[in-house]
CSV table of C-alpha atoms in Angstrom, one decimal:
chain,number,residue,atom,x,y,z
A,516,ALA,CA,-0.1,0.0,-0.2
A,517,GLN,CA,0.9,3.4,-0.8
A,518,SER,CA,1.1,6.4,2.1
A,519,VAL,CA,2.5,10.1,2.3
A,520,THR,CA,3.7,11.9,5.3
A,521,GLN,CA,4.3,15.4,5.3
A,522,LEU,CA,6.3,16.9,8.2
A,523,GLY,CA,5.4,20.1,9.6
A,524,SER,CA,1.5,20.5,9.8
A,525,HIS,CA,2.5,24.4,10.1
A,526,VAL,CA,5.3,26.2,8.3
A,527,SER,CA,6.0,30.1,8.7
A,528,VAL,CA,8.4,32.0,6.7
A,529,SER,CA,9.0,35.7,6.0
A,530,GLU,CA,8.3,37.2,2.5
A,531,GLY,CA,11.0,37.0,0.1
A,532,ALA,CA,12.2,33.8,2.0
A,533,LEU,CA,12.7,30.3,0.8
A,534,VAL,CA,9.9,28.3,1.2
A,535,LEU,CA,10.4,24.5,1.9
A,536,LEU,CA,7.7,21.8,2.5
A,537,ARG,CA,8.6,18.5,3.3
A,538,CYS,CA,6.9,15.2,1.8
A,539,ASN,CA,8.1,11.4,2.1
A,540,TYR,CA,6.1,8.6,0.2
A,541,SER,CA,6.1,4.7,0.7
A,542,SER,CA,5.4,2.8,-2.3
A,543,SER,CA,6.0,-0.7,-3.6
A,544,VAL,CA,6.1,0.4,-7.1
A,545,PRO,CA,7.7,3.6,-8.9
A,546,PRO,CA,4.9,6.0,-7.7
A,547,TYR,CA,3.3,9.1,-9.0
A,548,LEU,CA,3.6,12.3,-7.1
A,549,PHE,CA,1.7,15.2,-6.9
A,550,TRP,CA,1.3,18.8,-4.9
A,551,TYR,CA,-1.5,20.3,-4.6
A,552,VAL,CA,-2.7,23.6,-2.9
A,553,GLN,CA,-6.1,24.7,-1.2
A,554,TYR,CA,-7.1,28.1,-0.5
A,555,PRO,CA,-9.9,28.9,2.4
A,556,ASN,CA,-13.2,27.5,1.3
A,557,GLN,CA,-12.0,26.2,-2.1
A,558,GLY,CA,-11.3,22.7,-3.4
A,559,LEU,CA,-7.9,21.5,-4.1
A,560,GLN,CA,-5.7,22.5,-7.1
A,561,LEU,CA,-2.8,20.8,-8.7
A,562,LEU,CA,0.6,22.7,-8.2
A,563,LEU,CA,2.9,20.2,-10.1
A,564,LYS,CA,3.1,16.4,-10.7
A,565,TYR,CA,5.9,13.7,-11.4
A,566,THR,CA,5.8,11.9,-14.4
A,567,SER,CA,9.0,10.4,-14.0
A,568,ALA,CA,10.7,12.3,-17.0
A,569,ALA,CA,12.8,14.2,-14.9
A,570,THR,CA,13.2,14.3,-11.2
A,571,LEU,CA,13.2,18.4,-11.2
A,572,VAL,CA,9.6,19.5,-11.4
A,573,LYS,CA,8.4,22.6,-12.0
A,574,GLY,CA,4.7,23.7,-11.3
A,575,ILE,CA,2.5,26.9,-11.3
A,576,ASN,CA,3.2,30.1,-9.3
A,577,GLY,CA,7.0,29.5,-9.4
A,578,PHE,CA,6.8,26.1,-7.3
A,579,GLU,CA,9.2,23.3,-7.9
A,580,ALA,CA,9.7,19.8,-6.5
A,581,GLU,CA,12.4,17.1,-6.7
A,582,PHE,CA,11.9,13.7,-6.8
A,583,LYS,CA,14.8,11.5,-4.7
A,584,LYS,CA,14.1,8.0,-5.0
A,585,SER,CA,17.2,7.0,-2.3
A,586,GLU,CA,15.2,9.3,0.1
A,587,THR,CA,11.7,8.5,-0.9
A,588,SER,CA,11.1,12.0,-1.1
A,589,PHE,CA,9.5,14.7,-3.2
A,590,HIS,CA,9.9,18.2,-1.3
A,591,LEU,CA,8.5,21.1,-2.4
A,592,THR,CA,10.2,24.5,-2.9
A,593,LYS,CA,9.8,28.0,-4.0
A,594,PRO,CA,13.1,30.3,-3.7
A,595,SER,CA,11.0,33.8,-2.5
A,596,ALA,CA,7.8,33.4,-0.9
A,597,HIS,CA,4.9,35.8,-1.5
A,598,MET,CA,2.1,36.6,0.5
A,599,SER,CA,-0.5,35.1,-1.7
A,600,ASP,CA,1.3,31.9,-1.3
A,601,ALA,CA,-0.6,31.5,2.3
A,602,ALA,CA,-2.4,28.2,1.7
A,603,GLU,CA,-2.6,24.7,2.8
A,604,TYR,CA,-0.4,22.5,1.0
A,605,PHE,CA,-0.8,18.5,0.1
A,606,CYS,CA,1.2,16.0,-1.1
A,607,ALA,CA,-0.5,13.0,-2.7
A,608,VAL,CA,0.7,9.3,-4.0
A,609,SER,CA,-0.7,7.1,-6.5
A,610,VAL,CA,1.0,4.0,-7.9
A,611,SER,CA,-1.2,3.9,-11.4
A,612,SER,CA,-3.4,6.0,-13.6
A,613,ALA,CA,-6.2,3.5,-12.3
A,614,SER,CA,-5.7,3.5,-8.4
A,615,LYS,CA,-6.7,5.6,-5.7
A,616,ILE,CA,-4.7,8.6,-5.0
A,617,ILE,CA,-3.6,9.2,-1.1
A,618,PHE,CA,-3.3,12.5,0.5
A,619,GLY,CA,-0.9,13.2,3.2
A,620,SER,CA,-2.0,15.4,6.2
A,621,GLY,CA,-1.0,19.0,4.9
A,622,THR,CA,1.0,21.4,5.9
A,623,ARG,CA,-0.4,25.2,6.6
A,624,LEU,CA,1.9,27.5,5.0
A,625,SER,CA,1.9,31.0,6.6
A,626,ILE,CA,3.6,34.3,5.1
A,627,ARG,CA,4.9,36.9,7.5
A,628,PRO,CA,5.4,40.6,5.9
B,284,ASP,CA,-15.4,22.2,-19.3
B,285,ALA,CA,-16.3,23.7,-16.2
B,286,GLY,CA,-14.9,21.4,-14.0
B,287,VAL,CA,-16.2,19.3,-11.2
B,288,ILE,CA,-19.4,20.3,-9.9
B,289,GLN,CA,-20.8,19.8,-6.5
B,290,SER,CA,-23.9,20.8,-5.2
B,291,PRO,CA,-25.2,22.2,-2.4
B,292,ARG,CA,-22.3,24.3,-1.6
B,293,HIS,CA,-23.4,24.3,1.8
B,294,GLU,CA,-25.9,22.1,4.1
B,295,VAL,CA,-27.3,22.4,7.3
B,296,THR,CA,-29.3,19.6,8.7
B,297,GLU,CA,-30.6,18.4,11.9
B,298,MET,CA,-29.3,15.3,13.4
B,299,GLY,CA,-31.3,11.8,12.0
B,300,GLN,CA,-32.2,13.7,8.5
B,301,GLU,CA,-31.2,12.3,5.4
B,302,VAL,CA,-28.3,14.5,3.4
B,303,THR,CA,-27.8,13.9,-0.3
B,304,LEU,CA,-24.7,15.3,-1.9
B,305,ARG,CA,-24.1,15.6,-5.5
B,306,CYS,CA,-21.1,15.5,-8.0
B,307,LYS,CA,-20.8,16.1,-11.6
B,308,PRO,CA,-17.5,15.0,-12.7
B,309,ILE,CA,-15.6,16.4,-15.9
B,310,SER,CA,-16.8,14.8,-18.9
B,311,GLY,CA,-14.8,11.7,-20.3
B,312,HIS,CA,-13.1,11.4,-16.6
B,313,ASP,CA,-12.9,7.4,-16.2
B,314,TYR,CA,-12.7,7.9,-12.2
B,315,LEU,CA,-14.7,9.5,-9.3
B,316,PHE,CA,-13.5,10.0,-6.1
B,317,TRP,CA,-15.6,11.1,-2.8
B,318,TYR,CA,-13.2,12.4,-0.2
B,319,ARG,CA,-14.4,14.2,3.4
B,320,GLN,CA,-11.9,16.8,5.0
B,321,THR,CA,-11.9,17.4,8.5
B,322,MET,CA,-9.4,19.2,11.0
B,323,MET,CA,-8.9,16.0,12.8
B,324,ARG,CA,-8.4,13.6,10.0
B,325,GLY,CA,-7.5,15.7,7.2
B,326,LEU,CA,-8.2,14.5,3.7
B,327,GLU,CA,-10.0,10.7,3.8
B,328,LEU,CA,-10.7,8.8,0.7
B,329,LEU,CA,-14.4,7.4,1.2
B,330,ILE,CA,-15.0,5.8,-2.0
B,331,TYR,CA,-14.1,5.7,-5.6
B,332,PHE,CA,-15.6,4.5,-9.1
B,333,ASN,CA,-14.6,3.6,-12.3
B,334,ASN,CA,-16.6,3.8,-15.2
B,335,ASN,CA,-19.7,4.1,-12.8
B,336,VAL,CA,-18.7,0.6,-11.1
B,337,PRO,CA,-17.7,1.5,-7.4
B,338,ILE,CA,-13.9,-0.1,-7.0
B,339,ASP,CA,-12.8,0.6,-3.1
B,340,ASP,CA,-15.5,2.0,-0.3
B,341,SER,CA,-13.4,0.6,2.3
B,342,GLY,CA,-13.0,4.5,3.6
B,343,MET,CA,-16.8,4.7,4.1
B,344,PRO,CA,-16.9,5.2,7.7
B,345,GLU,CA,-20.3,3.1,8.4
B,346,ASP,CA,-23.5,1.7,6.8
B,347,ARG,CA,-24.9,5.3,7.3
B,348,PHE,CA,-23.1,6.3,4.2
B,349,SER,CA,-23.6,5.4,0.7
B,350,ALA,CA,-22.5,6.5,-2.6
B,351,LYS,CA,-23.8,5.7,-6.6
B,352,MET,CA,-22.9,6.5,-9.8
B,353,PRO,CA,-25.8,5.7,-11.9
B,354,ASN,CA,-24.3,7.2,-14.9
B,355,ALA,CA,-20.9,8.7,-16.5
B,356,SER,CA,-22.0,12.3,-15.2
B,357,PHE,CA,-23.6,12.1,-12.0
B,358,SER,CA,-22.9,10.6,-8.3
B,359,THR,CA,-24.3,10.9,-4.9
B,360,LEU,CA,-23.3,10.4,-1.3
B,361,LYS,CA,-26.0,10.0,0.7
B,362,ILE,CA,-25.8,9.7,4.5
B,363,GLN,CA,-28.8,8.3,6.5
B,364,PRO,CA,-29.3,9.0,9.3
B,365,SER,CA,-26.9,12.2,9.7
B,366,GLU,CA,-25.2,12.6,12.8
B,367,PRO,CA,-23.2,15.9,14.2
B,368,ARG,CA,-19.7,14.0,13.6
B,369,ASP,CA,-20.5,13.6,10.0
B,370,SER,CA,-19.9,17.8,10.2
B,371,ALA,CA,-16.9,18.1,7.3
B,372,VAL,CA,-16.1,19.4,3.8
B,373,TYR,CA,-17.3,16.8,1.1
B,374,PHE,CA,-14.9,16.7,-2.0
B,375,CYS,CA,-15.8,15.0,-5.2
B,376,ALA,CA,-12.9,14.6,-7.8
B,377,SER,CA,-12.5,13.0,-11.1
B,378,ARG,CA,-9.5,11.8,-13.1
B,379,GLU,CA,-8.4,10.1,-16.5
B,380,GLY,CA,-7.9,6.8,-16.6
B,381,ARG,CA,-4.4,7.2,-18.9
B,382,GLY,CA,-1.1,8.6,-18.2
B,383,VAL,CA,0.0,10.6,-15.0
B,384,ALA,CA,-3.7,12.0,-14.5
B,385,GLU,CA,-4.1,14.1,-11.6
B,386,ALA,CA,-7.3,14.3,-10.0
B,387,PHE,CA,-9.7,17.4,-10.6
B,388,PHE,CA,-11.5,18.5,-7.4
B,389,GLY,CA,-15.0,20.2,-7.1
B,390,GLN,CA,-15.3,23.1,-4.4
B,391,GLY,CA,-16.5,21.0,-1.9
B,392,THR,CA,-20.1,20.8,0.2
B,393,ARG,CA,-19.6,21.9,3.6
B,394,LEU,CA,-22.3,20.0,5.7
B,395,THR,CA,-23.2,20.8,9.4
B,396,VAL,CA,-25.4,18.6,11.3
B,397,VAL,CA,-26.6,20.2,14.0
């Protein structure tokens, strides 16, 4: 069975600082990995996904994530935080296009002025 | 496409009443998922369908919950009878069945059972 663990339920950074949100996965087969963002009172929307074509994946709004098989990690980063990045971020895993998608517990990102 | 459409957006009901949540997936998507989001338990998968057939309902909390997908463009999640602990945001999502397909989420239904 697959699973994801997000370290840190709440991360706070200053505007302009580096954002690092951590995600570790567990899967018996090569996984599909996703990062989603949720703004208040809205559904989840895709930030980026790992397709195995490249280990460094670029997404929307300046976010990127790096797949590291040796560390079973898929951490999300952004070089410079913006106030509009404040939201909840979810890492998710799936083992195929025909299987369910399992979400981590989420990390709330706060941005300090 | 208008995306995944859920209705109603908000529902307030009294304990013991029947509640029906509705979802229209994106046209052409083979998979439909129902998730529940709460502060305590996060985002839980309740059930998912492939081509209108339930594949895995192991996340359905108990017999009070049931889900149907009578055709490719409509699904319902029913709670009967409802209880205060069912209060949560319920999301529907759909996905293509090929490639590294992500799930597209609806805006959710916020259910409050008083």
